[in-house]
Tab-separated table of C-alpha atoms in Angstrom:
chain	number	residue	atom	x	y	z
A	1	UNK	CA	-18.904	2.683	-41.423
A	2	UNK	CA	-20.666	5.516	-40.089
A	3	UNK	CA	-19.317	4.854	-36.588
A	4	UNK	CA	-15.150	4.378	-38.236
A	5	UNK	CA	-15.796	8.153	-40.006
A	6	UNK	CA	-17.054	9.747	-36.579
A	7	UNK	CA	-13.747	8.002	-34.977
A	8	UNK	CA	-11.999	9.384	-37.666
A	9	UNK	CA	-13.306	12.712	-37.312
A	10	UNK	CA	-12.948	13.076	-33.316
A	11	UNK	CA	-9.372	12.377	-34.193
A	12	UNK	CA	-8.645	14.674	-36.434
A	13	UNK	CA	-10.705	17.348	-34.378
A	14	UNK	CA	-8.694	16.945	-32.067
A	15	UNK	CA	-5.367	16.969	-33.636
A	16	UNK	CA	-6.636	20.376	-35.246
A	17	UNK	CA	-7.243	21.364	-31.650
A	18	UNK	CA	-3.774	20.248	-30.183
A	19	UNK	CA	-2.216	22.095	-33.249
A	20	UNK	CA	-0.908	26.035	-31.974
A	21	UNK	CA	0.796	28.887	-33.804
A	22	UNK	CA	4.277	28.281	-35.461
A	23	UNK	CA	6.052	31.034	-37.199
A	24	UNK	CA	8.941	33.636	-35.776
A	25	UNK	CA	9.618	34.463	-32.144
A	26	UNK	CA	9.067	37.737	-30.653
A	27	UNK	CA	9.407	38.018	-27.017
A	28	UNK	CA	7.261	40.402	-25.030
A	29	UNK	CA	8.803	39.419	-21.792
A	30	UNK	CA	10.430	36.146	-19.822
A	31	UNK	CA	6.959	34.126	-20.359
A	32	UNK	CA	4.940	35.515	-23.051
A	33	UNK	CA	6.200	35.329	-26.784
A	34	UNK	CA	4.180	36.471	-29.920
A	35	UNK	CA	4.668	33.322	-32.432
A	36	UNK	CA	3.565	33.453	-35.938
A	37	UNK	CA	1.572	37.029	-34.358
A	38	UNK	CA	-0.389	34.570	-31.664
A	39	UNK	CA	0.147	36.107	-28.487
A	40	UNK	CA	1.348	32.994	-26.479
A	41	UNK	CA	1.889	32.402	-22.326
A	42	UNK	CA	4.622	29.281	-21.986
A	43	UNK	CA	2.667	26.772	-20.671
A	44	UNK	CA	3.854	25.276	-17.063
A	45	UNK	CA	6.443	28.040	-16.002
A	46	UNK	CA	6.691	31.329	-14.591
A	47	UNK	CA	9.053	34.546	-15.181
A	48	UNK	CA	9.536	37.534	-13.059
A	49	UNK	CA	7.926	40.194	-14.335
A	50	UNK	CA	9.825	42.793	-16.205
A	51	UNK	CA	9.357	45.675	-13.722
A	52	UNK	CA	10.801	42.728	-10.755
A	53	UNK	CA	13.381	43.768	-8.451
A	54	UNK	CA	15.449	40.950	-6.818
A	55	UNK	CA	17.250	41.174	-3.950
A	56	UNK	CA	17.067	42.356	0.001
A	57	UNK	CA	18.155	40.528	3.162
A	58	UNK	CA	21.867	42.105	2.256
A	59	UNK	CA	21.727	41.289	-1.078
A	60	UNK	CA	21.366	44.519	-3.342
A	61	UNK	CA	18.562	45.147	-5.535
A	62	UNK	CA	18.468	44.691	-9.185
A	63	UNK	CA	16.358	44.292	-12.615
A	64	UNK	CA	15.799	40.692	-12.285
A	65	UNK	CA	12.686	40.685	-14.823
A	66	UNK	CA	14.674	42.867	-17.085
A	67	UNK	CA	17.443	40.717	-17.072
A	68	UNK	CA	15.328	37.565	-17.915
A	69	UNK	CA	13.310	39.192	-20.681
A	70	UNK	CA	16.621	40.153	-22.361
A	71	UNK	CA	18.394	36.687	-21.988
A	72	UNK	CA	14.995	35.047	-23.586
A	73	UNK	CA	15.361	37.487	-26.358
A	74	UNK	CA	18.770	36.722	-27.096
A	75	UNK	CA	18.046	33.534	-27.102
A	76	UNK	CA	14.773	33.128	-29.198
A	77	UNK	CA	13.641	36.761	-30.674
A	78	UNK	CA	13.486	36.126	-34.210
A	79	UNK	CA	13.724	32.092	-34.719
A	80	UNK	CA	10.754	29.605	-35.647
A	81	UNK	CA	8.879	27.782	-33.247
A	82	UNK	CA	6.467	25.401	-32.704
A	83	UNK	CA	3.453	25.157	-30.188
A	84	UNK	CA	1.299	22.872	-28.940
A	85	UNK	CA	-1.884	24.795	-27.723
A	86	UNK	CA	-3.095	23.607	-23.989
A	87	UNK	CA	-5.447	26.115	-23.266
A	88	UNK	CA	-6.569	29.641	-23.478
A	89	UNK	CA	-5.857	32.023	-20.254
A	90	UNK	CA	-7.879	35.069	-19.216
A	91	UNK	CA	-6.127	37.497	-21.045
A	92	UNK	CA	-6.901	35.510	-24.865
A	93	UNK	CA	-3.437	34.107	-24.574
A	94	UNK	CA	-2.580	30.823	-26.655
A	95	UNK	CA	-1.425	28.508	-23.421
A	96	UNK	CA	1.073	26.254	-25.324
A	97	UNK	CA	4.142	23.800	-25.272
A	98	UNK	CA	6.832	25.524	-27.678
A	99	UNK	CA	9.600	24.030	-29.219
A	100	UNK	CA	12.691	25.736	-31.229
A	101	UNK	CA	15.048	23.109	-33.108
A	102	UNK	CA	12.977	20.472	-31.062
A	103	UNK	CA	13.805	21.811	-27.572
A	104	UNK	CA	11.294	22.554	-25.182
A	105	UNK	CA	11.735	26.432	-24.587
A	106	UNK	CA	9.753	26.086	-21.422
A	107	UNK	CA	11.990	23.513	-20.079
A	108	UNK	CA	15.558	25.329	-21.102
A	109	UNK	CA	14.468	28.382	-19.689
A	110	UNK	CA	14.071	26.514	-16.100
A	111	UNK	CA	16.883	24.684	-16.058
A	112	UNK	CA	18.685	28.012	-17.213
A	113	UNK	CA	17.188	29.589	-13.837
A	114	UNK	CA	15.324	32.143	-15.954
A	115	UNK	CA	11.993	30.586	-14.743
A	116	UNK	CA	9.971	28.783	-12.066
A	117	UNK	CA	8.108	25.851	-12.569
A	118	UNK	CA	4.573	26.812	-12.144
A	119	UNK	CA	3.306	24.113	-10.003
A	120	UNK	CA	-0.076	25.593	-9.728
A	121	UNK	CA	-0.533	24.897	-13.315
A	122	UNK	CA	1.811	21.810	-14.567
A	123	UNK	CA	4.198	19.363	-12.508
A	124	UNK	CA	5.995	18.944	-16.154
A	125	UNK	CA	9.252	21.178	-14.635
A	126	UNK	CA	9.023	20.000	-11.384
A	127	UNK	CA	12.400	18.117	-11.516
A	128	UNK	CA	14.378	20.837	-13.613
A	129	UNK	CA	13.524	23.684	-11.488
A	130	UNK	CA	14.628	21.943	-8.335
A	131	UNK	CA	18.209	20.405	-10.061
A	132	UNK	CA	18.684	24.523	-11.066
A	133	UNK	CA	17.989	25.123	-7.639
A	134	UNK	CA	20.169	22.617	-5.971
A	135	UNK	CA	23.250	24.134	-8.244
A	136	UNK	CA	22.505	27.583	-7.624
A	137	UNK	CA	22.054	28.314	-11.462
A	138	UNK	CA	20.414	31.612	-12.675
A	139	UNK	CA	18.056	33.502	-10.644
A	140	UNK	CA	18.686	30.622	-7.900
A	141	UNK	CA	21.879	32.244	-7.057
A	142	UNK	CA	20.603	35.455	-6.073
A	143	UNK	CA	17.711	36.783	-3.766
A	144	UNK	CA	14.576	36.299	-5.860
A	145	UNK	CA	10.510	36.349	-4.972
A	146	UNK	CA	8.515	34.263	-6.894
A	147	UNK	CA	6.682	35.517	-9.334
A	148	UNK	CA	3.373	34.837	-8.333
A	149	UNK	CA	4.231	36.384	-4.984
A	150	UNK	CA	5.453	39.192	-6.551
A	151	UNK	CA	2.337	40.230	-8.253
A	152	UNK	CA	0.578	39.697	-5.589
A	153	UNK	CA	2.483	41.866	-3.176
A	154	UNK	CA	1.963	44.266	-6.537
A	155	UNK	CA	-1.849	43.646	-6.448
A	156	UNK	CA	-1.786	44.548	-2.535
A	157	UNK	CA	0.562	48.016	-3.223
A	158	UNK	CA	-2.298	48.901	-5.728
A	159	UNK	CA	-4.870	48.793	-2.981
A	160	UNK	CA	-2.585	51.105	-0.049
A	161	UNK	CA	-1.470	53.532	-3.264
A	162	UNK	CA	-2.605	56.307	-2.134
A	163	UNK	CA	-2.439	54.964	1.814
A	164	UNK	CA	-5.285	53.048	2.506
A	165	UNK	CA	-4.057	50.049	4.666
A	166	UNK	CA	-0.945	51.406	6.294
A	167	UNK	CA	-0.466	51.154	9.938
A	168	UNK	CA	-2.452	54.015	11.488
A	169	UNK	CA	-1.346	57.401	11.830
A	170	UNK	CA	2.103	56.021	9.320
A	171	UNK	CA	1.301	57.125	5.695
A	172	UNK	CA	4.768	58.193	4.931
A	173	UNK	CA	6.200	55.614	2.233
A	174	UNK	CA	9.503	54.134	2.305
A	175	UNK	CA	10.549	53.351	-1.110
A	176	UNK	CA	13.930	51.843	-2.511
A	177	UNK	CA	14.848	53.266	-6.061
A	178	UNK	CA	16.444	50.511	-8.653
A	179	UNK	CA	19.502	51.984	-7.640
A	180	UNK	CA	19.171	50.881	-4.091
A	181	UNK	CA	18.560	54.392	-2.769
A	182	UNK	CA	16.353	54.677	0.473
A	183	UNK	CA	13.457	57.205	-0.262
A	184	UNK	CA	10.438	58.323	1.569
A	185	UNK	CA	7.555	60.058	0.273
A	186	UNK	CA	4.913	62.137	2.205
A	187	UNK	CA	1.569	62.551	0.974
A	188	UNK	CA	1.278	65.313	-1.128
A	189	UNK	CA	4.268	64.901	-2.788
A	190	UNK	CA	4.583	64.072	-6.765
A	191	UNK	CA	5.521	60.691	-6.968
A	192	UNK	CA	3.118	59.956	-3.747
A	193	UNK	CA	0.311	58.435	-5.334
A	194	UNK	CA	2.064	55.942	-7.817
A	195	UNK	CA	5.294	54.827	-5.551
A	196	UNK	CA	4.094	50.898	-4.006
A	197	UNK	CA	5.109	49.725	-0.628
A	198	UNK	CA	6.882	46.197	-1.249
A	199	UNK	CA	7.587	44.698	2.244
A	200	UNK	CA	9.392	41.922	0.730
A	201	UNK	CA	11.495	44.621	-0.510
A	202	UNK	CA	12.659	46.090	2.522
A	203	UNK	CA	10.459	49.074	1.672
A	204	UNK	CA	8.291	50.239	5.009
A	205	UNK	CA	5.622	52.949	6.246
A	206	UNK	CA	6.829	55.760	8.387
A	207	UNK	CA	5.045	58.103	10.792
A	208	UNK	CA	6.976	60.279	10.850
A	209	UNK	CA	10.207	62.061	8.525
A	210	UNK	CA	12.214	62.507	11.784
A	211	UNK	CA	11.707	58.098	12.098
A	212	UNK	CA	12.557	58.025	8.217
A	213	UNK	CA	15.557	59.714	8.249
A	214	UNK	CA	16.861	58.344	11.184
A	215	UNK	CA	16.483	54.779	9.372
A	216	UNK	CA	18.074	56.053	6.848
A	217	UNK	CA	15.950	56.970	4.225
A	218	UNK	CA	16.020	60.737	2.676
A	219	UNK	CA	13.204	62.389	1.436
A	220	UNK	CA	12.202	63.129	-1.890
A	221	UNK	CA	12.850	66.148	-4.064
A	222	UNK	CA	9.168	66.124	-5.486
């Protein structure tokens, strides 16, 4: 008997466990919702980040992760969901499955081309990303760098800020506004410090303003 109410209790731990927030949607951006007021991370995709440009290689830049975050608000801000919790990530975020009207948000938003399937982390979307892929749909159609890529080239811009790492004797930053306008910065300058260097971008080091302009770029007014 002793052994059946143990069972019995594993079971229901575990169901407990399983259980994750449910309550209204708010989204912070294309991956992260607040549900019920648990912060949550979709489990098994990835978004661009909202600050992501898209773009380059002749296609023009644009908001990408703005774009997402505001189609995943239109679609969900407000409703119920439901989650399944899978884990916890580094940040305190509620790792969960969630469903609205019994859809998998997770899975709509990939085969909408508003996310990636995060491979690293779940082969669940494996299928639907590459089927959105195949027909071009979303971000598919346009020039777009993973997300995981993209922070990383982020995490590497963090480190040459202030122009540790570029080529020697180059610390003149070529930067491309959200507009698509060519800009170079020289140290000193206002906006020096905080503007990143995204080579994926198209954005490059100078050495010198005479080699920036004649690429192109024009210099700033701070």
């Amino acid at each position: 008997m002793k052994q059946i109410l143990s069972s019995i209790i594993l079971i229901l731990a575990g169901a407990v466990a399983a259980a994750g927030p449910s309550g209204r949607v708010h989204v912070i951006d294309g991956d992260t919702l607040d549900v019920g007021g648990t912060r949550v991370r979709l489990h098994g995709i990835d978004a661009p980040e909202v600050k992501q440009m898209c773009g380059g290689d002749g296609t023009p830049m644009w908001p990408c992760g703005a774009w997402v975050s505001q189609d995943v608000r239109d679609r969900y801000e407000g409703r119920q969901a439901r989650c399944e919790t899978r884990d916890t990530d580094r940040y305190g975020r509620a790792v969960a499955r969630c469903e609205v009207d019994g859809r998998d948000i997770g899975r709509e938003m990939v085969r909408a081309g508003l996310a990636f399937a995060y491979r690293r982390y779940s082969m669940d979307y494996d299928l639907d990303e590459k089927r959105a892929a195949v027909n071009g749909i979303g971000l598919h159609g346009t020039g777009v760098q993973a997300p995981a890529a993209f922070r990383a080239e982020a995490r590497k811009g963090r480190a040459v800020a202030n122009g540790a790492g570029a080529p020697e004797g180059c610390a003149i930053k070529g930067n491309i506004s959200r507009k698509g306008e060519r800009i170079y910065h020289v140290p000193g300058q206002e906006h020096y410090g905080a503007t990143r260097i995204s080579t994926a971008k198209g954005e490059r080091w100078f050495c010198s303003e005479t080699e920036a302009r004649a690429a192109g770029w024009r210099r700033a007014k701070r």
